[in-house]
Coordinates of C-alpha atoms in Angstrom, one line a residue:
Chain A
X15 CA -8.6 0.6 -46.0
X16 CA -13.1 -0.2 -44.9
X17 CA -13.8 -0.6 -42.0
X18 CA -15.2 -4.6 -41.9
X19 CA -11.3 -5.3 -43.6
X20 CA -9.8 -3.4 -40.3
X21 CA -12.2 -5.9 -38.0
X22 CA -11.2 -9.0 -40.9
X23 CA -8.1 -8.3 -39.9
X24 CA -8.1 -7.7 -36.7
X25 CA -10.1 -11.2 -36.1
X26 CA -7.6 -12.9 -37.9
X27 CA -4.5 -11.2 -35.6
X28 CA -6.8 -11.9 -32.4
X29 CA -6.7 -15.2 -33.6
X30 CA -3.7 -15.9 -32.9
X31 CA -2.5 -14.2 -30.5
X32 CA -5.0 -15.9 -28.0
X33 CA -4.9 -19.1 -30.0
X34 CA -8.3 -19.2 -30.4
X35 CA -10.4 -19.7 -34.0
X36 CA -13.8 -18.9 -32.2
X37 CA -13.1 -15.7 -31.8
X38 CA -15.5 -13.1 -33.8
X39 CA -14.5 -10.0 -32.5
X40 CA -17.8 -7.3 -33.1
X41 CA -17.2 -3.4 -32.4
X42 CA -19.2 -3.8 -29.1
X43 CA -16.3 -6.8 -28.1
X44 CA -15.2 -5.7 -25.1
X45 CA -11.5 -6.8 -23.0
X46 CA -13.5 -8.2 -20.8
X47 CA -15.2 -10.4 -23.3
X48 CA -11.7 -12.2 -23.8
X49 CA -11.2 -13.6 -20.4
X50 CA -7.1 -14.2 -21.7
X51 CA -6.6 -10.2 -22.6
X52 CA -4.3 -9.2 -20.0
X53 CA -1.6 -6.7 -20.4
X54 CA 0.8 -8.8 -22.0
X55 CA -1.2 -9.8 -24.7
X56 CA -2.6 -6.1 -25.0
X57 CA 1.8 -5.9 -26.5
X58 CA 0.8 -7.7 -28.1
X59 CA -1.8 -6.7 -30.4
X60 CA -0.5 -3.5 -30.3
X61 CA 2.8 -4.9 -31.5
X62 CA 0.2 -6.9 -35.0
X63 CA -1.5 -4.6 -35.3
X64 CA 2.0 -1.8 -35.9
X65 CA 3.0 -4.9 -38.1
X66 CA -0.2 -5.3 -40.4
X67 CA -1.3 -2.4 -40.2
X68 CA 2.1 -0.7 -40.6
X69 CA 0.9 1.7 -38.2
X70 CA 2.5 3.3 -34.4
X71 CA 0.6 3.2 -31.7
X72 CA 0.8 4.6 -28.4
X73 CA 1.6 1.9 -25.4
X74 CA -1.7 3.5 -23.6
X75 CA -3.9 3.9 -26.5
X76 CA -5.8 0.6 -26.1
X77 CA -6.0 1.0 -23.2
X78 CA -8.1 4.3 -23.7
X79 CA -10.7 3.0 -26.3
X80 CA -13.7 1.5 -24.8
X81 CA -14.4 -1.4 -27.2
X82 CA -12.8 -3.0 -30.9
X83 CA -15.3 -0.5 -33.0
X84 CA -12.7 2.7 -30.9
X85 CA -9.8 0.4 -32.5
X86 CA -11.0 -0.1 -35.4
X87 CA -12.1 3.8 -35.4
X88 CA -8.3 4.8 -34.7
X89 CA -7.0 2.8 -37.0
X90 CA -9.0 3.4 -39.9
X91 CA -8.4 7.4 -38.7
X92 CA -4.2 6.9 -38.8
X93 CA -4.9 4.8 -42.1
X94 CA -6.6 7.2 -43.4
X95 CA -3.8 9.4 -42.9
Chain B
X25 CA -9.5 10.1 12.1
X26 CA -9.7 5.8 10.4
X27 CA -13.4 5.4 8.9
X28 CA -13.8 2.5 11.1
X29 CA -14.2 5.7 14.6
X30 CA -16.8 7.2 16.1
X31 CA -14.9 10.1 15.7
X32 CA -15.5 9.4 11.4
X33 CA -18.4 7.9 11.8
X34 CA -20.7 9.9 14.9
X35 CA -19.2 13.2 14.0
X36 CA -17.1 13.9 10.4
X37 CA -19.2 11.9 8.1
X38 CA -22.6 13.1 8.9
X39 CA -21.4 16.6 9.4
X40 CA -19.7 16.6 6.2
X41 CA -22.8 14.9 4.5
X42 CA -25.5 17.3 6.2
X43 CA -23.7 20.1 5.3
X44 CA -23.0 18.7 1.6
X45 CA -26.6 18.2 0.9
X46 CA -27.7 21.0 2.6
X47 CA -25.4 23.5 0.5
X48 CA -27.1 21.8 -3.1
X49 CA -30.6 22.6 -1.8
X50 CA -29.6 26.0 0.0
X51 CA -26.8 27.3 -2.7
X52 CA -25.9 26.0 -5.6
X53 CA -23.7 22.5 -6.7
X54 CA -20.5 24.5 -6.7
X55 CA -20.6 25.8 -3.6
X56 CA -21.3 22.3 -2.5
X57 CA -17.9 20.6 -4.4
X58 CA -16.5 23.7 -2.2
X59 CA -18.4 22.8 0.7
X60 CA -16.5 19.1 0.0
X61 CA -13.0 20.4 -0.3
X62 CA -13.2 22.0 2.6
X63 CA -14.2 18.7 4.7
X64 CA -11.4 16.8 2.5
X65 CA -8.4 19.0 3.9
X66 CA -10.3 18.8 7.7
X67 CA -10.2 15.2 7.8
X68 CA -6.7 14.8 6.3
X69 CA -5.4 17.6 8.6
X70 CA -6.9 15.6 11.3
X71 CA -3.9 13.4 10.8
X72 CA -0.6 15.6 10.7
X73 CA -1.3 18.9 10.1
X74 CA 2.3 20.1 8.7
X75 CA 1.6 17.4 5.7
X76 CA -1.1 19.9 4.7
X77 CA 1.3 22.2 3.4
X78 CA 2.9 19.2 1.7
X79 CA -0.2 18.0 -0.1
X80 CA -0.9 21.6 -1.2
X81 CA 2.2 22.4 -1.7
X82 CA 1.9 19.1 -4.5
X83 CA -1.0 19.6 -5.2
X84 CA -0.4 23.3 -6.2
X85 CA 2.7 22.5 -8.2
X86 CA 1.1 19.7 -10.4
X87 CA -1.2 22.2 -11.6
X88 CA 0.9 24.5 -12.6
X89 CA 3.0 21.3 -15.2
X90 CA -0.2 20.3 -15.6
X91 CA -1.2 23.7 -17.4
X92 CA 2.8 24.2 -19.2
X93 CA 1.6 20.6 -20.4
X94 CA -1.4 21.6 -22.0
X95 CA 0.1 24.6 -23.3
X96 CA 3.1 23.3 -25.3
X97 CA 2.6 19.6 -25.0
X98 CA 6.4 19.8 -23.6
X99 CA 8.1 16.1 -23.0
X100 CA 11.2 18.6 -20.5
X101 CA 8.1 19.5 -18.5
X102 CA 5.8 15.7 -18.2
X103 CA 10.1 15.3 -16.5
X104 CA 10.5 17.8 -14.8
X105 CA 6.9 17.2 -12.7
X106 CA 8.0 13.0 -12.9
X107 CA 10.8 14.4 -11.0
X108 CA 9.2 16.2 -8.7
X109 CA 6.5 14.3 -8.1
X110 CA 8.8 11.4 -7.5
X111 CA 11.7 13.5 -5.8
X112 CA 8.5 13.9 -2.9
X113 CA 8.0 10.2 -2.5
X114 CA 11.9 9.1 -2.5
X115 CA 12.2 11.9 0.0
X116 CA 10.1 11.4 3.0
X117 CA 9.2 7.5 1.8
X118 CA 12.5 5.7 0.4
X119 CA 15.3 7.7 1.8
X120 CA 16.0 6.2 5.2
X121 CA 15.9 3.0 2.5
X122 CA 18.5 4.2 0.4
X123 CA 21.1 5.7 3.2
X124 CA 20.7 2.6 5.1
X125 CA 21.8 0.9 2.1
X126 CA 23.9 2.5 1.0
X127 CA 26.3 2.2 3.6
X128 CA 25.9 -0.8 4.0
X129 CA 27.0 -1.7 0.7
X130 CA 29.7 0.7 0.8
X131 CA 30.8 0.6 4.1
X132 CA 29.8 -2.8 5.5
X133 CA 26.9 -1.0 8.2
X134 CA 24.9 1.6 9.1
X135 CA 25.6 4.4 10.6
X136 CA 23.5 7.3 9.7
X137 CA 20.5 5.2 9.8
X138 CA 19.1 6.0 13.4
X139 CA 19.6 9.8 12.7
X140 CA 17.6 10.1 9.5
X141 CA 14.8 7.6 11.6
X142 CA 12.8 10.6 12.7
X143 CA 10.9 11.3 9.0
X144 CA 7.2 10.3 8.7
X145 CA 5.9 9.0 5.5
X146 CA 3.2 12.0 5.4
X147 CA -0.2 10.2 4.8
X148 CA -1.2 9.0 1.7
X149 CA 1.8 9.9 -0.9
X150 CA 2.1 7.3 -2.5
X151 CA -1.8 7.6 -3.3
X152 CA -2.1 10.6 -4.0
X153 CA 1.4 10.9 -5.7
X154 CA 0.5 8.5 -8.1
X155 CA -2.9 10.2 -9.1
X156 CA -1.2 13.6 -10.4
X157 CA 1.8 11.4 -12.2
X158 CA -0.9 9.0 -13.8
X159 CA -2.8 12.9 -15.1
X160 CA 0.5 14.5 -16.3
X161 CA 1.0 11.4 -18.7
X162 CA -2.1 11.1 -19.6
X163 CA -2.2 15.4 -20.2
X164 CA 1.1 14.3 -22.7
X165 CA -0.3 12.1 -24.0
X166 CA -3.3 13.7 -25.4
X167 CA -6.3 12.0 -23.0
X168 CA -6.6 15.3 -21.0
X169 CA -7.2 17.9 -23.4
X170 CA -8.4 20.8 -21.3
X171 CA -6.6 22.8 -18.2
X172 CA -9.5 21.9 -15.3
X173 CA -10.1 25.1 -12.8
X174 CA -8.3 24.5 -10.0
X175 CA -10.6 23.5 -7.3
X176 CA -11.6 21.2 -9.7
X177 CA -8.1 19.9 -9.9
X178 CA -8.1 19.8 -6.0
X179 CA -11.0 18.0 -5.4
X180 CA -9.8 15.4 -8.0
X181 CA -6.8 15.3 -5.5
X182 CA -7.7 15.6 -2.4
X183 CA -11.7 13.9 -2.5
X184 CA -11.7 12.1 1.1
X185 CA -12.9 8.4 0.4
X186 CA -10.0 7.9 -1.7
X187 CA -7.3 10.0 -0.5
X188 CA -5.8 8.3 1.8
X189 CA -5.5 4.7 0.4
X190 CA -7.0 4.8 -3.1
X191 CA -8.6 3.5 -5.2
X192 CA -5.6 5.4 -7.4
X193 CA -8.7 7.7 -9.3
X194 CA -7.9 9.1 -12.8
X195 CA -8.3 12.3 -13.8
X196 CA -10.8 10.8 -16.6
X197 CA -12.9 8.8 -14.3
X198 CA -13.8 11.7 -12.0
X199 CA -13.6 14.8 -13.8
X200 CA -16.7 14.9 -15.9
X201 CA -18.5 13.8 -12.2
X202 CA -16.8 16.7 -10.1
X203 CA -18.8 19.2 -13.4
X204 CA -22.1 17.6 -12.9
X205 CA -22.1 18.2 -8.8
X206 CA -21.0 21.2 -9.8
X207 CA -24.1 21.6 -12.1
X208 CA -25.9 20.6 -9.0
X209 CA -26.6 16.9 -10.5
X210 CA -27.0 14.2 -8.0
X211 CA -29.0 11.0 -8.0
X212 CA -30.0 10.9 -5.2
X213 CA -31.3 7.8 -3.6
X214 CA -30.6 6.2 -6.4
X215 CA -26.7 6.5 -5.4
X216 CA -26.6 7.6 -1.7
X217 CA -28.9 4.3 -0.7
X218 CA -26.7 2.1 -3.0
X219 CA -23.5 4.2 -1.2
X220 CA -24.7 3.4 2.0
X221 CA -25.2 -0.2 1.9
X222 CA -21.5 -0.8 0.1
X223 CA -19.7 1.5 2.9
X224 CA -21.5 -0.5 5.5
X225 CA -20.8 -3.6 3.8
X226 CA -16.9 -2.6 4.0
X227 CA -17.0 -1.6 7.9
X228 CA -18.5 -4.5 8.3
X229 CA -15.5 -6.6 6.7
X230 CA -13.5 -4.5 8.1
X231 CA -14.3 -4.0 11.8
X232 CA -16.0 -7.8 11.8
X233 CA -13.7 -9.5 9.6
X234 CA -10.4 -8.3 9.5
X235 CA -9.7 -7.1 12.8
X236 CA -11.4 -10.7 14.0
X237 CA -8.5 -12.9 11.9
X238 CA -5.7 -10.2 12.8
X239 CA -5.5 -11.7 16.1
X240 CA -3.9 -15.0 15.2
X241 CA -2.6 -13.7 12.7
X242 CA -0.2 -11.8 14.5
X243 CA 0.5 -14.0 17.3
X244 CA 1.5 -16.4 14.2
X245 CA 4.0 -13.8 12.7
X246 CA 5.0 -12.4 15.7
X247 CA 6.0 -16.6 16.4
X248 CA 7.8 -17.0 13.3
X249 CA 11.2 -18.3 15.1
X250 CA 9.0 -21.2 17.2
X251 CA 6.4 -21.8 14.6
X252 CA 5.3 -24.8 13.6
X253 CA 4.4 -26.3 9.6
X254 CA 0.9 -26.2 10.7
X255 CA 0.5 -22.9 12.5
X256 CA 2.3 -21.2 9.7
X257 CA 0.5 -21.7 7.1
X258 CA -2.4 -20.9 9.3
X259 CA -0.8 -18.0 10.3
X260 CA -0.3 -17.4 6.3
X261 CA -3.9 -18.1 5.3
X262 CA -4.8 -16.3 8.1
X263 CA -2.6 -13.2 7.5
X264 CA -4.1 -13.4 3.4
X265 CA -7.3 -13.0 5.1
X266 CA -6.9 -10.4 7.1
X267 CA -5.2 -8.5 4.3
X268 CA -8.1 -8.7 2.1
X269 CA -10.6 -8.4 3.6
X270 CA -9.2 -4.9 5.6
X271 CA -8.2 -3.4 2.4
X272 CA -11.6 -4.3 0.6
X273 CA -13.3 -3.2 3.5
X274 CA -11.5 -0.6 3.5
X275 CA -11.8 -0.1 -0.8
X276 CA -15.6 -0.7 -0.2
X277 CA -15.7 2.4 2.4
X278 CA -14.5 4.5 -0.6
X279 CA -16.2 3.1 -3.3
X280 CA -19.4 3.8 -1.0
X281 CA -18.4 7.0 0.7
X282 CA -17.8 8.3 -2.8
X283 CA -21.6 7.5 -3.8
X284 CA -23.1 9.3 -1.2
X285 CA -20.9 12.7 -2.3
X286 CA -22.4 12.1 -5.9
X287 CA -19.2 10.7 -7.3
X288 CA -18.6 6.8 -8.9
X289 CA -15.3 5.5 -8.1
X290 CA -13.2 2.6 -9.4
X291 CA -12.9 -0.6 -7.0
X292 CA -10.6 -2.0 -6.2
X293 CA -11.4 -6.0 -5.3
X294 CA -12.6 -8.7 -7.4
X295 CA -12.7 -11.4 -5.1
X296 CA -9.6 -12.2 -6.2
X297 CA -9.4 -15.3 -3.8
X298 CA -11.2 -17.2 -7.0
X299 CA -8.7 -16.3 -9.6
X300 CA -7.2 -19.4 -10.9
X301 CA -3.6 -18.3 -12.3
X302 CA -1.3 -15.1 -11.4
X303 CA -2.9 -13.2 -14.6
X304 CA -6.3 -13.5 -13.1
X305 CA -4.9 -12.3 -8.9
X306 CA -3.5 -9.6 -10.2
X307 CA -6.5 -8.6 -12.3
X308 CA -8.8 -9.1 -9.4
X309 CA -6.9 -7.9 -6.2
X310 CA -6.1 -3.7 -6.0
X311 CA -6.7 -2.6 -9.6
X312 CA -6.2 0.1 -9.4
X313 CA -2.5 0.5 -7.9
X314 CA -2.1 -2.6 -10.6
X315 CA -3.8 -0.4 -13.5
X316 CA -1.2 2.3 -12.6
X317 CA 1.3 -0.1 -13.2
X318 CA 0.5 -1.5 -16.4
X319 CA -1.3 1.6 -18.1
X320 CA 2.6 3.3 -16.9
X321 CA 5.7 1.4 -16.3
X322 CA 5.0 -2.0 -17.8
X323 CA 3.4 -1.3 -20.7
X324 CA 5.9 1.5 -22.8
X325 CA 8.4 -1.0 -21.7
X326 CA 7.2 -3.7 -22.9
X327 CA 6.4 -1.9 -26.0
X328 CA 9.7 -0.5 -26.6
X329 CA 11.7 -4.2 -25.9
X330 CA 8.9 -5.7 -27.6
X331 CA 9.5 -3.8 -31.0
X332 CA 13.4 -4.6 -30.6
X333 CA 12.5 -7.9 -30.5
X334 CA 10.2 -8.0 -33.4
X335 CA 13.0 -6.9 -35.7
X336 CA 16.2 -8.0 -34.2
X337 CA 15.7 -11.4 -32.0
X338 CA 14.7 -14.9 -33.2
X339 CA 15.9 -16.8 -30.3
X340 CA 12.7 -17.3 -28.8
X341 CA 13.9 -17.8 -25.1
X342 CA 16.0 -14.5 -25.5
X343 CA 12.5 -13.0 -27.0
X344 CA 10.7 -14.2 -23.4
X345 CA 13.3 -12.9 -21.7
X346 CA 13.2 -9.6 -23.0
X347 CA 9.6 -8.9 -23.8
X348 CA 8.1 -10.9 -20.6
X349 CA 10.6 -11.6 -17.9
X350 CA 12.4 -7.6 -18.0
X351 CA 9.1 -5.8 -18.1
X352 CA 7.6 -8.1 -15.5
X353 CA 9.7 -8.3 -13.0
X354 CA 10.8 -4.8 -13.6
X355 CA 7.1 -3.5 -13.1
X356 CA 6.6 -6.1 -9.9
X357 CA 10.1 -5.5 -8.6
X358 CA 8.8 -0.9 -7.8
X359 CA 5.3 -2.2 -7.3
X360 CA 6.5 -4.3 -4.2
X361 CA 8.9 -1.1 -3.7
X362 CA 5.2 1.3 -3.9
X363 CA 4.3 -0.5 -1.0
X364 CA 7.0 0.3 1.2
X365 CA 10.8 1.2 1.6
X366 CA 11.9 -2.3 3.0
X367 CA 13.8 -5.8 1.3
X368 CA 10.4 -7.7 2.2
X369 CA 7.9 -5.6 0.2
X370 CA 11.1 -5.7 -2.9
X371 CA 10.7 -10.2 -2.6
X372 CA 6.9 -9.7 -2.4
X373 CA 7.1 -8.0 -5.9
X374 CA 9.5 -10.9 -7.0
X375 CA 7.4 -13.6 -6.2
X376 CA 4.9 -12.1 -7.8
X377 CA 6.5 -11.2 -10.8
X378 CA 7.9 -14.4 -11.2
X379 CA 5.1 -16.7 -10.5
X380 CA 3.5 -14.1 -13.6
X381 CA 6.5 -14.9 -15.6
X382 CA 6.6 -19.0 -14.9
X383 CA 2.2 -18.0 -16.4
X384 CA 2.9 -16.5 -19.1
X385 CA 6.1 -18.4 -20.0
X386 CA 3.4 -21.5 -19.7
X387 CA 0.8 -19.7 -22.0
X388 CA 3.5 -19.0 -24.4
X389 CA 5.0 -22.3 -25.0
X390 CA 1.4 -23.7 -25.3
X391 CA 1.0 -25.8 -22.1
X392 CA -1.7 -27.9 -21.6
X393 CA -4.0 -26.4 -19.0
X394 CA -4.0 -27.1 -16.0
X395 CA -7.4 -28.5 -13.8
X396 CA -9.0 -25.7 -12.1
X397 CA -7.7 -26.9 -8.2
X398 CA -4.1 -27.8 -9.7
X399 CA -3.4 -24.0 -11.2
X400 CA -6.0 -22.2 -7.8
X401 CA -3.5 -23.9 -6.0
X402 CA -0.3 -23.0 -7.5
X403 CA -1.9 -19.6 -8.0
X404 CA -3.0 -19.6 -4.2
X405 CA 0.7 -21.4 -3.0
X406 CA 2.3 -17.9 -4.9
X407 CA -0.1 -15.2 -3.0
X408 CA 0.5 -16.9 0.0
X409 CA 4.5 -16.9 0.1
X410 CA 4.4 -13.4 -1.4
X411 CA 2.0 -11.9 1.5
X412 CA 4.3 -13.9 4.4
X413 CA 7.3 -11.1 3.1
X414 CA 5.0 -8.4 3.0
X415 CA 3.7 -9.3 6.7
X416 CA 7.0 -9.9 7.9
X417 CA 9.2 -7.9 9.6
X418 CA 12.9 -8.3 8.2
X419 CA 14.1 -11.5 5.5
X420 CA 15.4 -13.3 8.1
X421 CA 11.5 -13.6 10.1
X422 CA 10.5 -14.1 6.4
X423 CA 12.5 -17.2 5.4
X424 CA 11.9 -18.2 8.7
X425 CA 8.3 -18.7 8.4
X426 CA 8.6 -19.8 4.3
X427 CA 11.2 -22.8 6.1
X428 CA 8.6 -23.9 8.3
X429 CA 5.4 -23.8 6.0
X430 CA 8.0 -26.4 4.1
X431 CA 9.9 -28.6 6.3
X432 CA 8.9 -31.6 8.2
X433 CA 11.1 -31.1 10.7
X434 CA 7.9 -28.8 12.1
X435 CA 5.5 -31.0 11.5
X436 CA 2.8 -30.8 14.1
X437 CA 0.9 -32.1 17.0
X438 CA -1.4 -29.5 19.2
X439 CA 0.1 -30.7 22.5
X440 CA -4.2 -31.6 23.3
X441 CA -3.7 -34.2 20.3
X442 CA -0.2 -35.5 22.7
X443 CA -2.0 -38.3 23.7
X444 CA -3.3 -39.5 20.5
X445 CA 0.4 -38.9 18.5
X446 CA 1.7 -41.1 21.7
X447 CA -0.9 -44.0 21.2
X448 CA -0.3 -44.2 16.9
X449 CA 3.0 -43.9 17.5
X450 CA 4.1 -40.7 16.0
X451 CA 6.6 -38.4 16.9
X452 CA 5.3 -34.8 17.7
X453 CA 5.7 -31.6 18.3
X454 CA 3.6 -29.4 20.1
X455 CA 1.9 -26.1 18.8
X456 CA 3.3 -23.0 20.9
X457 CA 0.8 -20.5 18.7
X458 CA -2.1 -22.7 18.7
X459 CA -1.3 -24.6 22.1
X460 CA -5.0 -23.9 23.7
X461 CA -7.1 -26.2 22.7
X462 CA -10.5 -24.2 22.8
X463 CA -8.3 -21.4 21.0
X464 CA -6.7 -23.3 18.3
X465 CA -10.7 -24.7 17.5
X466 CA -11.6 -20.9 17.7
X467 CA -8.7 -20.4 15.2
X468 CA -9.2 -22.5 13.0
X469 CA -13.1 -22.6 12.7
X470 CA -12.5 -18.2 11.8
X471 CA -10.2 -19.6 9.5
X472 CA -12.8 -21.4 7.3
X473 CA -15.8 -19.3 7.5
X474 CA -13.3 -16.1 6.3
X475 CA -12.4 -18.5 3.9
X476 CA -15.0 -19.1 2.8
X477 CA -16.7 -15.7 3.0
X478 CA -13.9 -14.5 1.0
X479 CA -14.7 -16.4 -1.8
X480 CA -18.5 -15.8 -1.7
X481 CA -19.3 -12.8 -0.5
X482 CA -20.7 -10.9 -3.4
X483 CA -18.6 -7.6 -4.6
X484 CA -21.1 -5.2 -4.1
X485 CA -18.5 -2.0 -5.6
X486 CA -19.0 -3.9 -8.6
X487 CA -22.0 -4.2 -8.9
X488 CA -24.3 -1.4 -7.0
X489 CA -26.5 -0.4 -9.4
X490 CA -28.2 -4.0 -9.2
X491 CA -28.7 -3.5 -5.4
X492 CA -32.2 -2.1 -5.3
X493 CA -33.8 -0.6 -1.6
X494 CA -35.8 -3.5 -0.1
X495 CA -36.2 -5.1 3.8
X496 CA -33.5 -7.0 3.7
X497 CA -31.0 -5.0 1.9
X498 CA -32.4 -2.6 5.1
X499 CA -31.7 -5.6 7.4
X500 CA -28.6 -6.2 6.1
X501 CA -27.2 -3.0 6.2
X502 CA -29.0 -2.4 9.7
X503 CA -26.7 -5.8 11.0
X504 CA -23.4 -5.2 9.3
X505 CA -23.8 -1.2 11.1
X506 CA -25.2 -2.5 14.7
X507 CA -22.5 -5.2 14.3
X508 CA -19.6 -3.0 13.0
X509 CA -20.0 -0.5 16.0
X510 CA -20.8 -2.6 18.6
X511 CA -16.8 -3.7 17.2
X512 CA -15.5 -0.3 17.1
X513 CA -13.5 0.2 19.9
X514 CA -11.0 -2.7 19.4
X515 CA -7.3 -1.8 18.6
X516 CA -7.0 -1.6 15.1
X517 CA -5.5 0.3 12.3
X518 CA -5.8 -0.6 8.2
X519 CA -2.8 -1.6 6.9
X520 CA -2.7 0.2 3.8
X521 CA -2.4 3.5 5.4
X522 CA 1.6 2.8 5.6
X523 CA 1.6 3.1 2.8

């Protein structure tokens, strides 16, 4: 799966979790850009990613990332292995 | 030696700054960092020298655990490390509480409590233990990949601006900064100036604001048996403001001191009384503690339960119970206990946890967004009630206080309004706390000013990079320092030092 496709899939996940079709993720997007991004929603994001991408994520992995770009790269690495 | 004390401001701090910066200039960064470590250890010893050995034992053993985890990523070593740290905390902080409650449960009364009550809680143990726990877990996670030199590790744990009451710093936040200092990379006045401004700001918040409202809050909480409705509300707001200005003032001072020594510490508060819901409140109140609990307690539990629920449950209420309520309440009960070994702290955690669960339930059910005033009021109501538990000496005292807040029987009239009350035929009860007219007017004015300041004051710790040298800033720093030094002799203690 290419980076753009991952970013698109993530955007759909975020739109569903935050119940907001206007969300348009960019590589530079951070948790601060989405007001309702909290610990509960972060867990939902991880679970949704695990389901959609069929990967296993660690609980603190996403917190350690600086932005969505890092998340896309990480998912790309997991999917390539 | 409090930050807001003469010995710190006029003796320890100037000496530490002088020694550190002179060493940087005439020698090298490594020597300067080592001098800083010595000053941090002196600072800690100033409180209670015997606990210095405990601190050094904790640091040495955690360094050993870190080394072993980095060698073979052992789960067992991590478990031993966690057991050691939590055991230390349990022995010094929770031993009395555990013994007392076990005896109450099985015997019906507590006999040993007085015998053990002499144990003094080592200062800052909750903070430095948590920093080291986080570091061990991060090493096992792979976030920390290489072993730092021992002295860098000691500097991370013992750095005196954050040693006693946080912020709870993650190793990855300061590792490169310590290494940069050792290479004598220091941003000069670009960090020293803002550091001084933030420190002065924090000192002002603590000495001039928190300590000014403190006697009113104390009086209200000491009078929980006779307090009236109005007084209980005013008292709970007064205490919330005291706690906010006290702890955010301390945190600002820590951030400011850090900058003066070239270390950017994370900020701990972000105008929490503006929060429109409980999630936002906990994103802006004691941020580094919330981060610790969310990263190392809530997330692993919620993720495991979430995975289980995703594949095994269909009922939305069961899913909510398992994935939202259980991890949230558990995390907040622990965070309550972290603040202190007592049922009042457990209740503090419980009220906040329940309020957060309600907040999340509302969102999950996609209920309409409440108008700001309503959601803000509900948030502040939850916060005030939780702070009543936080401040009260016992559960009974807290319940007296909360009963007074919500009981119409205790509705008020200050006795200086007695004549008017009688004139219009309203049944009245005198206010035992706000009894004097001048006293209550003074109190209400201070309350009003501090309430406005708590939501309007800029958060310098967050945006210090925007601070540019100017006459206005210099005048503001001078004003805050002069005012603070003028009030230094009032009796005080930092509320969070007890944790």
